[in-house]
Coordinates of N, CA, C and O in Angstrom, one line a residue:
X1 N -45.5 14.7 -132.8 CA -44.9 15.8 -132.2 C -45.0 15.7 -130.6 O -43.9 15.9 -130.0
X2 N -46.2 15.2 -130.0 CA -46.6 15.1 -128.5 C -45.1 13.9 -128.6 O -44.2 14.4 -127.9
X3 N -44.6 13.0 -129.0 CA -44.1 12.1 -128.6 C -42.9 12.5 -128.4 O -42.5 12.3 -127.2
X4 N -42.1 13.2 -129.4 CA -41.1 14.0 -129.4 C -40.6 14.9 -128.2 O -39.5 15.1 -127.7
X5 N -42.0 15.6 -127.9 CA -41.7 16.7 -126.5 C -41.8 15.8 -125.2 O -41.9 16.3 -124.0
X6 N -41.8 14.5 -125.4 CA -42.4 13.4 -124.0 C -40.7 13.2 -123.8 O -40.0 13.7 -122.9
X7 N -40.4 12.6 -124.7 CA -38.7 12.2 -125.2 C -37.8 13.0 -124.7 O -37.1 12.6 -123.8
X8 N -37.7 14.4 -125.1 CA -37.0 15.7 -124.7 C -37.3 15.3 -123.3 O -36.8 14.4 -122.7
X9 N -38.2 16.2 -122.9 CA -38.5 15.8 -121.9 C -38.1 15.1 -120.8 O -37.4 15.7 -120.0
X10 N -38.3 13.8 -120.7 CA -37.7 12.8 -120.1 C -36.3 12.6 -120.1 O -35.8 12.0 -119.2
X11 N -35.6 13.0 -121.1 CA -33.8 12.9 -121.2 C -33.5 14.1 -120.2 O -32.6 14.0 -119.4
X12 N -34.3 15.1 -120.2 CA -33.7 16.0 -119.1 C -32.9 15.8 -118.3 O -32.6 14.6 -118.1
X13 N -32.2 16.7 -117.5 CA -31.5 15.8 -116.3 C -32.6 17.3 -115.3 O -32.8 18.3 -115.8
X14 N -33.0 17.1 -114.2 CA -32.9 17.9 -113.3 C -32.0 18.2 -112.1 O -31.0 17.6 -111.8
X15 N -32.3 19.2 -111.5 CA -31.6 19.8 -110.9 C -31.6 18.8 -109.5 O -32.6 18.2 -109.2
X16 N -30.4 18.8 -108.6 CA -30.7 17.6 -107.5 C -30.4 18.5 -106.5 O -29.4 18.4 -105.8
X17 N -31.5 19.6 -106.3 CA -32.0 20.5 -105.5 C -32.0 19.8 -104.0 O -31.2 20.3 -103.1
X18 N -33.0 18.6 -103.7 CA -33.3 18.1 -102.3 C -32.2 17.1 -102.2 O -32.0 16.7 -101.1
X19 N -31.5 16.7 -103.1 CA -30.1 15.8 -102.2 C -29.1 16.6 -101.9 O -28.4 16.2 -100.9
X20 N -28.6 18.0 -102.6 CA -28.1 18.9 -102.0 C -28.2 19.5 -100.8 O -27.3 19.6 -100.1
X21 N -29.7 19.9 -100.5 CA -30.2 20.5 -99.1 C -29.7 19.2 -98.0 O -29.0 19.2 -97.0
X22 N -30.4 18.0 -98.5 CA -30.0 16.3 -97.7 C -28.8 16.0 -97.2 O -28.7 15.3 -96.2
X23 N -27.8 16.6 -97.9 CA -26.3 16.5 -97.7 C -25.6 17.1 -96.7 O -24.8 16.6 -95.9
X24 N -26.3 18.9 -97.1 CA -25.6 19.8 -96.4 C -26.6 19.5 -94.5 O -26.2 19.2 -93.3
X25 N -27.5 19.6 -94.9 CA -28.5 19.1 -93.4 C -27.7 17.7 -92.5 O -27.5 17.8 -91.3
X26 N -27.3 16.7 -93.2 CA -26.8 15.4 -92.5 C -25.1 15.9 -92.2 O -24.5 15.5 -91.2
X27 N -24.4 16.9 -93.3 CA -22.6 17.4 -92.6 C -23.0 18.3 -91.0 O -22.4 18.2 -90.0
X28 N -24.2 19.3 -91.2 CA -24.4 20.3 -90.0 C -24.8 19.3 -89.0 O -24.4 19.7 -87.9
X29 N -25.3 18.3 -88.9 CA -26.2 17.4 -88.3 C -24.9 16.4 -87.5 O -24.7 16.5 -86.3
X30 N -24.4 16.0 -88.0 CA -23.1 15.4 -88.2 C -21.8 16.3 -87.1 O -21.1 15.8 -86.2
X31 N -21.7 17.5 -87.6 CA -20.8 18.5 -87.1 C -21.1 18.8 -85.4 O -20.2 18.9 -84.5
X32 N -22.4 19.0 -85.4 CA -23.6 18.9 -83.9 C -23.0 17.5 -83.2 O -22.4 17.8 -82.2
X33 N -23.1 16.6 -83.4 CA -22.9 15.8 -82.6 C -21.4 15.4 -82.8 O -21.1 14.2 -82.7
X34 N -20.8 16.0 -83.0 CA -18.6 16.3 -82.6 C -18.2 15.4 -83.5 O -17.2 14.7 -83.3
X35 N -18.8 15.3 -84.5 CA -18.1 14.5 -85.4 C -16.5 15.1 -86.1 O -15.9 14.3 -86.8
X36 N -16.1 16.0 -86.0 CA -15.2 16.6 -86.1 C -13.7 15.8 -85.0 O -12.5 15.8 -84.8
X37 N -14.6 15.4 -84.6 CA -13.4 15.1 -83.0 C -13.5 13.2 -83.3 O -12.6 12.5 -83.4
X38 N -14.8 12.8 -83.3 CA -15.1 11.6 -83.5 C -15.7 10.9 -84.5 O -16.3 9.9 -84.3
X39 N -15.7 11.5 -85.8 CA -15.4 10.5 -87.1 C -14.9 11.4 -88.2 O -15.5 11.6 -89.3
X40 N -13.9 12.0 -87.8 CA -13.0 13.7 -88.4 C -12.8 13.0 -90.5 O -12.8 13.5 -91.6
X41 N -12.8 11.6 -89.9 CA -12.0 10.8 -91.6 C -13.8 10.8 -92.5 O -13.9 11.3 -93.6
X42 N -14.7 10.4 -91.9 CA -15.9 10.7 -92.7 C -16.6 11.7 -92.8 O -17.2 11.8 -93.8
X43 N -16.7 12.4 -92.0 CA -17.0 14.3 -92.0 C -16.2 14.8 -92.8 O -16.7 15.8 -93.3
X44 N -14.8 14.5 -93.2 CA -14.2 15.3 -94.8 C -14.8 14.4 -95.6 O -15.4 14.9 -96.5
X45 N -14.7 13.1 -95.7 CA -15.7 12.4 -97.0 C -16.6 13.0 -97.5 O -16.6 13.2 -98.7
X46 N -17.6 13.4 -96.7 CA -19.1 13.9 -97.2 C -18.3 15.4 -97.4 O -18.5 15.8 -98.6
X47 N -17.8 16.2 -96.8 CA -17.5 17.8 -97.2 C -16.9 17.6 -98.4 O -17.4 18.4 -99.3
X48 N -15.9 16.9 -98.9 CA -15.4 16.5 -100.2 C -16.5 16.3 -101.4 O -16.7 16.8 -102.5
X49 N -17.2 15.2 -100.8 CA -18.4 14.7 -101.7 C -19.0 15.5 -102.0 O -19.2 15.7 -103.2
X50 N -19.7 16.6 -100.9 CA -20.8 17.8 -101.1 C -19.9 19.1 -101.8 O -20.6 20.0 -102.1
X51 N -18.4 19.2 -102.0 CA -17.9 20.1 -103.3 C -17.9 19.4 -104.3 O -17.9 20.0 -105.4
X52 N -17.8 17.7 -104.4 CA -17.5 17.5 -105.7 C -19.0 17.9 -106.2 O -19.2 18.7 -107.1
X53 N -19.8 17.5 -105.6 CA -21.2 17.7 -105.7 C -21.5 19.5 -106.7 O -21.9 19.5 -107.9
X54 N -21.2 20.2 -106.2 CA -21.4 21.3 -106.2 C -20.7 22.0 -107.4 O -21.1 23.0 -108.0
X55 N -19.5 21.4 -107.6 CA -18.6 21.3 -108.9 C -19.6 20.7 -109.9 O -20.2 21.5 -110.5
X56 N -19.9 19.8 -110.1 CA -20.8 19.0 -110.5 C -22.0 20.1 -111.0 O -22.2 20.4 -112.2
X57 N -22.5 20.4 -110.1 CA -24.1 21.0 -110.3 C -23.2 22.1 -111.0 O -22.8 21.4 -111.9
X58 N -22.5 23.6 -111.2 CA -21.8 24.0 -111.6 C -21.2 23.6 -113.6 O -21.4 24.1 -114.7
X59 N -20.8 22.8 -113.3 CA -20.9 22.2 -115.2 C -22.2 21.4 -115.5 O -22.2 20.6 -116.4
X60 N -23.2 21.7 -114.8 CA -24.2 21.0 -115.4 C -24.4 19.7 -115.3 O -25.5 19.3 -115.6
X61 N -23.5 18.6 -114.8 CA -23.4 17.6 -114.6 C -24.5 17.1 -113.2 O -24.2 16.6 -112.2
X62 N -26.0 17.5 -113.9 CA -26.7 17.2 -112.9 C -26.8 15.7 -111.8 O -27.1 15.6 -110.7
X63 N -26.4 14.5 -112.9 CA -26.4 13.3 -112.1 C -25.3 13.1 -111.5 O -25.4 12.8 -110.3
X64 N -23.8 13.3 -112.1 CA -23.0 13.4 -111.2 C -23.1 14.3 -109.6 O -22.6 14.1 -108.5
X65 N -23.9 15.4 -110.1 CA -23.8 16.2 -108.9 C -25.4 15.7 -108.2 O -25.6 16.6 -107.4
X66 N -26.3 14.9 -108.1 CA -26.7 14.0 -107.6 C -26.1 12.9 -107.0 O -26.2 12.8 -105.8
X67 N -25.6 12.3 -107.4 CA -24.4 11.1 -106.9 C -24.0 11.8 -105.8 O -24.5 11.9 -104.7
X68 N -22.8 12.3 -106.2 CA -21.5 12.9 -105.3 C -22.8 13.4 -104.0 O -22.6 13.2 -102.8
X69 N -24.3 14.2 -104.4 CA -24.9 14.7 -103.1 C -25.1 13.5 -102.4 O -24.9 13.5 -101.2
X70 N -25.5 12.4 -102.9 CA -26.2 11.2 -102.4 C -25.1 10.6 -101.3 O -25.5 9.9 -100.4
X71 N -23.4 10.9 -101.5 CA -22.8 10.1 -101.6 C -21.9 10.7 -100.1 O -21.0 10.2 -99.4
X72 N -22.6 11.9 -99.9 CA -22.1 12.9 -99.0 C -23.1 13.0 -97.9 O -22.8 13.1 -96.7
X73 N -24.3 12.8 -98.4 CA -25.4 12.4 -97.2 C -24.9 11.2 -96.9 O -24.7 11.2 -95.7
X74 N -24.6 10.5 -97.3 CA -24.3 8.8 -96.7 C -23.0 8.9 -95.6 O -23.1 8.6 -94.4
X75 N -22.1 9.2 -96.3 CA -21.1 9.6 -95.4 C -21.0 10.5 -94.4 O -20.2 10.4 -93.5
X76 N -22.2 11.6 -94.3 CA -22.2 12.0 -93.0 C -23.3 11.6 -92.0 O -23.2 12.0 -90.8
X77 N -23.9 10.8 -92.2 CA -25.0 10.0 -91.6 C -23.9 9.1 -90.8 O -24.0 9.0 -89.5
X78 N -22.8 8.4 -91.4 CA -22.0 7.7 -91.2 C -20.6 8.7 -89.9 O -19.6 8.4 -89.2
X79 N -20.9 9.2 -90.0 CA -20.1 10.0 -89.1 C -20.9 10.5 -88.0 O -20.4 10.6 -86.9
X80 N -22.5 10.9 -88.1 CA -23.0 11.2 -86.8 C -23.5 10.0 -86.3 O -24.2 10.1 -85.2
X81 N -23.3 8.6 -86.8 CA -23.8 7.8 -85.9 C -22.4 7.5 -85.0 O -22.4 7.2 -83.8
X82 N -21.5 7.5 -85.7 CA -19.8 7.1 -85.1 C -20.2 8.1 -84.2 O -20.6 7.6 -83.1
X83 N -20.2 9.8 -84.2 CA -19.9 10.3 -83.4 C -21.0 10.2 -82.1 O -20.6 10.3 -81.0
X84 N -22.8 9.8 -82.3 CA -23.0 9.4 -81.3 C -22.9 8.2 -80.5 O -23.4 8.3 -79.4
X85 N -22.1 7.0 -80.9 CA -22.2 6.4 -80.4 C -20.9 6.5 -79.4 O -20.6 5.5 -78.6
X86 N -20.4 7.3 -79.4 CA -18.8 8.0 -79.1 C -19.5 8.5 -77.8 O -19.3 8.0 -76.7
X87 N -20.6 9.7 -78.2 CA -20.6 10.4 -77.3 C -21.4 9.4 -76.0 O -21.3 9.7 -74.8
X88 N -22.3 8.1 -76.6 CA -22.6 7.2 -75.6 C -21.5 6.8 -74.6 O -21.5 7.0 -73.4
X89 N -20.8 6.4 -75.1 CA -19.7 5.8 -74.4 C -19.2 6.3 -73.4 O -19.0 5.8 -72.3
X90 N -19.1 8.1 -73.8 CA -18.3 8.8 -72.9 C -19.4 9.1 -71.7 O -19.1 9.4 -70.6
X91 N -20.5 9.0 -72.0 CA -21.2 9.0 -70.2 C -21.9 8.4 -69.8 O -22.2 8.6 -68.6

């Protein structure tokens, strides 16, 4: 029986609580340093990503909606570096 409830268990999916918070922290993070103005095409990537995300978590589709969070942190990381190195430039 212990083996059984180990099994269950482990198939779980959890909930992807901190790549969610990860996602939304690196688009605000992102938005801060004018990525809107200066990486506008990867700042909707990750806002895209972070609803598909959220659709996702929504049907239960906890790994997908890990992914899609994972996938939206990445892409906005990728836009606040574009946009700071933008904002280097300009002074």
């Amino acid at each position: 029986m212990t083996i059984a409830m180990l099994v269950m268990v482990g198939g779980c999916e959890s909930l992807p609580v901190q790549e969610m918070s990860d996602a939304r922290q690196a688009i605000m993070a992102a938005r801060e340093a004018g990525a809107e103005e200066h990486a506008g095409q990867q700042l909707i990537a990750a806002e895209t990503s972070l609803r598909n995300a959220e659709q996702s978590l929504g049907a239960k589709s906890y790994s997908v909606a890990q992914r899609e969070a994972m996938q939206a942190k990445s892409l906005a990381i990728e836009a606040l570096r574009i946009s700071e190195a933008a904002s280097g430039e300009e002074n």
